[in-house]
Coordinates of C-alpha atoms and ligand atoms in Angstrom, one line a residue:
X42 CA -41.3 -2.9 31.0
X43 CA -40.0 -6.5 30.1
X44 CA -40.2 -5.4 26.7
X45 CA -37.4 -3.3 27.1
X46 CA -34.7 -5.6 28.8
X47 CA -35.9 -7.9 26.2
X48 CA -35.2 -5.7 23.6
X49 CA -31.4 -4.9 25.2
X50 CA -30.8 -8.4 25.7
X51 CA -31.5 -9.3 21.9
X52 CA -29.5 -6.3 20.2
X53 CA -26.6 -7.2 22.6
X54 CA -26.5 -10.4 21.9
X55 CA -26.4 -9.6 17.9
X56 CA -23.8 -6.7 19.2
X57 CA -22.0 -9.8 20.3
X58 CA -22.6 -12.4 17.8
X59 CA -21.4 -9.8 14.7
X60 CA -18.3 -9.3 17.1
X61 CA -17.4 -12.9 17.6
X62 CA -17.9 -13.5 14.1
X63 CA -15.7 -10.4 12.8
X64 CA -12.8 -11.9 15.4
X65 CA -13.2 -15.4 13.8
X66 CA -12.9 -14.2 10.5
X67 CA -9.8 -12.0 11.5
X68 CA -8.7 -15.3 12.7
X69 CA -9.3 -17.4 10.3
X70 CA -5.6 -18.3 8.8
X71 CA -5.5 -16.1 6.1
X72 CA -4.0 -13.7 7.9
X73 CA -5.5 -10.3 6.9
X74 CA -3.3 -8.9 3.6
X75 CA -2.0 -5.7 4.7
X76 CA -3.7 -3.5 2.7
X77 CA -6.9 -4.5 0.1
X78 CA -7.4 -1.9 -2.9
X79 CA -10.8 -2.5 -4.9
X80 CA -10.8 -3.3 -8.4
X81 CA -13.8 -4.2 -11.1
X82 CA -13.3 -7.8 -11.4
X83 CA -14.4 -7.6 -15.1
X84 CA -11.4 -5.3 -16.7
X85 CA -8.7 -7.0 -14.6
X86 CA -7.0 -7.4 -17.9
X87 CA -7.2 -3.9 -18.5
X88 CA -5.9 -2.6 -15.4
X89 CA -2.9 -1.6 -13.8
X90 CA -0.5 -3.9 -13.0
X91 CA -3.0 -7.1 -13.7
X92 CA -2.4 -6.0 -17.1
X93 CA 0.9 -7.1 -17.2
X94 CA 1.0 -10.3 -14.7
X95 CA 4.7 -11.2 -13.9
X96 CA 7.5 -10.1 -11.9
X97 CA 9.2 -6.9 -12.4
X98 CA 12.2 -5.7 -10.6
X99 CA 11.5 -2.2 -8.7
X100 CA 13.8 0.8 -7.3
X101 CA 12.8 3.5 -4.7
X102 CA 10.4 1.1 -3.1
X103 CA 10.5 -0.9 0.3
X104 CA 10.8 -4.2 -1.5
X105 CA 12.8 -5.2 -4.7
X106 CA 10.3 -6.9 -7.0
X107 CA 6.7 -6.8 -7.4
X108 CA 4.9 -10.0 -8.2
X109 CA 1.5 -9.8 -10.1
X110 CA -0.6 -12.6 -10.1
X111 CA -3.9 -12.8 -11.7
X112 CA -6.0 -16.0 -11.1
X113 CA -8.7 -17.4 -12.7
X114 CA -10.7 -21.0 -13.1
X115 CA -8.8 -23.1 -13.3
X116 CA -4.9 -21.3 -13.6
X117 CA -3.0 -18.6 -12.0
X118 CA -1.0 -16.4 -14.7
X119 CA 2.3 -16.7 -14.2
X120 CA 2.1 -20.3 -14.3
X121 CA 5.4 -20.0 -12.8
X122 CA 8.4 -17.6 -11.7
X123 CA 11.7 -17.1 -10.3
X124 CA 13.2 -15.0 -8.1
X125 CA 16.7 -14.6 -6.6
X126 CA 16.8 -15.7 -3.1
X127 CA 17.1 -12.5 0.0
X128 CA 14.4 -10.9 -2.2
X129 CA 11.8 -8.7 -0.7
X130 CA 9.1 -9.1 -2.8
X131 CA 5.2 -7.6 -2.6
X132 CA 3.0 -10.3 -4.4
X133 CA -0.4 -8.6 -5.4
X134 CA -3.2 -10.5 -6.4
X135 CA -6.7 -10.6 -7.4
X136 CA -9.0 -13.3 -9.8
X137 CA -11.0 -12.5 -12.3
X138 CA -13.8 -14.8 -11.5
X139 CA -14.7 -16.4 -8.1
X140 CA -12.7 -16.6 -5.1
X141 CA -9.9 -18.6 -5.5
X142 CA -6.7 -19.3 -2.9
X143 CA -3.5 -18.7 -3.1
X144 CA -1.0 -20.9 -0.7
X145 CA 2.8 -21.2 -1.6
X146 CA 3.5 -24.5 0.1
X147 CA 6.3 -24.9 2.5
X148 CA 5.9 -20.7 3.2
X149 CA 3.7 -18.5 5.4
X150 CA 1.8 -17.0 2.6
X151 CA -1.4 -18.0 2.2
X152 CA -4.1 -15.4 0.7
X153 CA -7.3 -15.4 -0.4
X154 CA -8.2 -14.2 -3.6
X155 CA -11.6 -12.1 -3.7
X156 CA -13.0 -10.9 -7.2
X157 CA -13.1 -6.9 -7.0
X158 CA -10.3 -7.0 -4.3
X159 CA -6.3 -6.8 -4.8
X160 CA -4.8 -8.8 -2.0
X161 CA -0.9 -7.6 -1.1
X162 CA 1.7 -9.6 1.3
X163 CA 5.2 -8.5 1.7
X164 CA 7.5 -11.2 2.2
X165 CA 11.4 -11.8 1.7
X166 CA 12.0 -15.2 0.4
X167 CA 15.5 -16.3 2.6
X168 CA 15.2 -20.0 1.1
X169 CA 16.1 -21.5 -2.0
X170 CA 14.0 -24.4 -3.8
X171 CA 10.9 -24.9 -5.8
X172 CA 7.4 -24.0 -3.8
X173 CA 3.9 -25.0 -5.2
X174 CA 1.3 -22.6 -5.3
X175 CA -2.2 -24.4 -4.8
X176 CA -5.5 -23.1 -4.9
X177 CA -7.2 -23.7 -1.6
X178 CA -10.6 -22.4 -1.9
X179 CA -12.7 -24.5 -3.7
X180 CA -13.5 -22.9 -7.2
X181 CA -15.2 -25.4 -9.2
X182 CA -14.4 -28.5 -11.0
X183 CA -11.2 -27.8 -11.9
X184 CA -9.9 -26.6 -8.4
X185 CA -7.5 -29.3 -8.3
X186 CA -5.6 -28.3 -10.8
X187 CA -5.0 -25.1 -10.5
X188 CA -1.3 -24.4 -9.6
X189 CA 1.7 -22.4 -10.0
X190 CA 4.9 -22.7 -9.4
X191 CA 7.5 -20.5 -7.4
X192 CA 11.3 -21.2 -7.9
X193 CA 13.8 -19.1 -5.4
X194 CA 17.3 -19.5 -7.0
Ligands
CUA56 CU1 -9.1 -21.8 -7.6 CU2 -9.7 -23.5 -6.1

């Protein structure tokens, strides 16, 4: 008869313990891209836009440019771009390897880069200067180094 409380208790408690962690994670800074399409990690190269990393200007779209960014140990491709400042740009990203970061200093975007995922943030860029882009997931030996560099003109 115990049995059963017991029983309760313990899936509630996991009930509550898968919650709390989902809410942390939701939390977590990297504030959820808003949308995530799947991609096979291994033909990144070969797919649609990570084909063809870079900016492009676009037309008939919500934003004005589309940034590509493809990441990999230890360097993000482009290494660096420039946009004109009062852009809207969508930056979509992924990595060909292991999970690497993807923080443009001095800016709210901060997104983490999960092999078979693309991650997407919309942002206008209103400021003008030269922002670093650092890795900040720790991918190996050469996470230090791996940079880019973002210049709004
Ligand atoms: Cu890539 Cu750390």
């Amino acid at each position: 008869r115990y049995e059963k409380w017991w029983l309760t208790l313990g899936t509630g408690a996991l009930v509550l313990f898968l919650f709390i962690l989902g809410v942390s994670a939701f939390h977590q800074g990297h504030k959820p891209p808003s949308a995530k399409a799947f991609i096979n990690p291994e033909r990144v190269d070969a797919t649609a836009p990570f084909d063809q990393p870079g900016l492009k200007e676009v037309t008939g779209k919500d934003w004005d440019y589309e940034l590509v960014i493809v990441a990999s140990a230890f360097h993000y491709e482009p290494g660096e771009f420039t946009i004109p400042k009062g852009s809207k740009v969508k930056i979509m990203a992924t990595t060909k390897d292991v999970i690497h970061g993807f923080e443009v200093a001095g800016t709210n975007i901060n997104m983490m880069l999960e092999p078979g995922y693309v991650s997407e943030y919309v942002t206008t860029l209103d400021q003008t200067g030269e922002f670093l882009i650092v890795c900040n997931e720790y991918c190996g030996a050469g996470h230090h180094t791996m940079k880019s560099m973002l210049k709004v003109v």
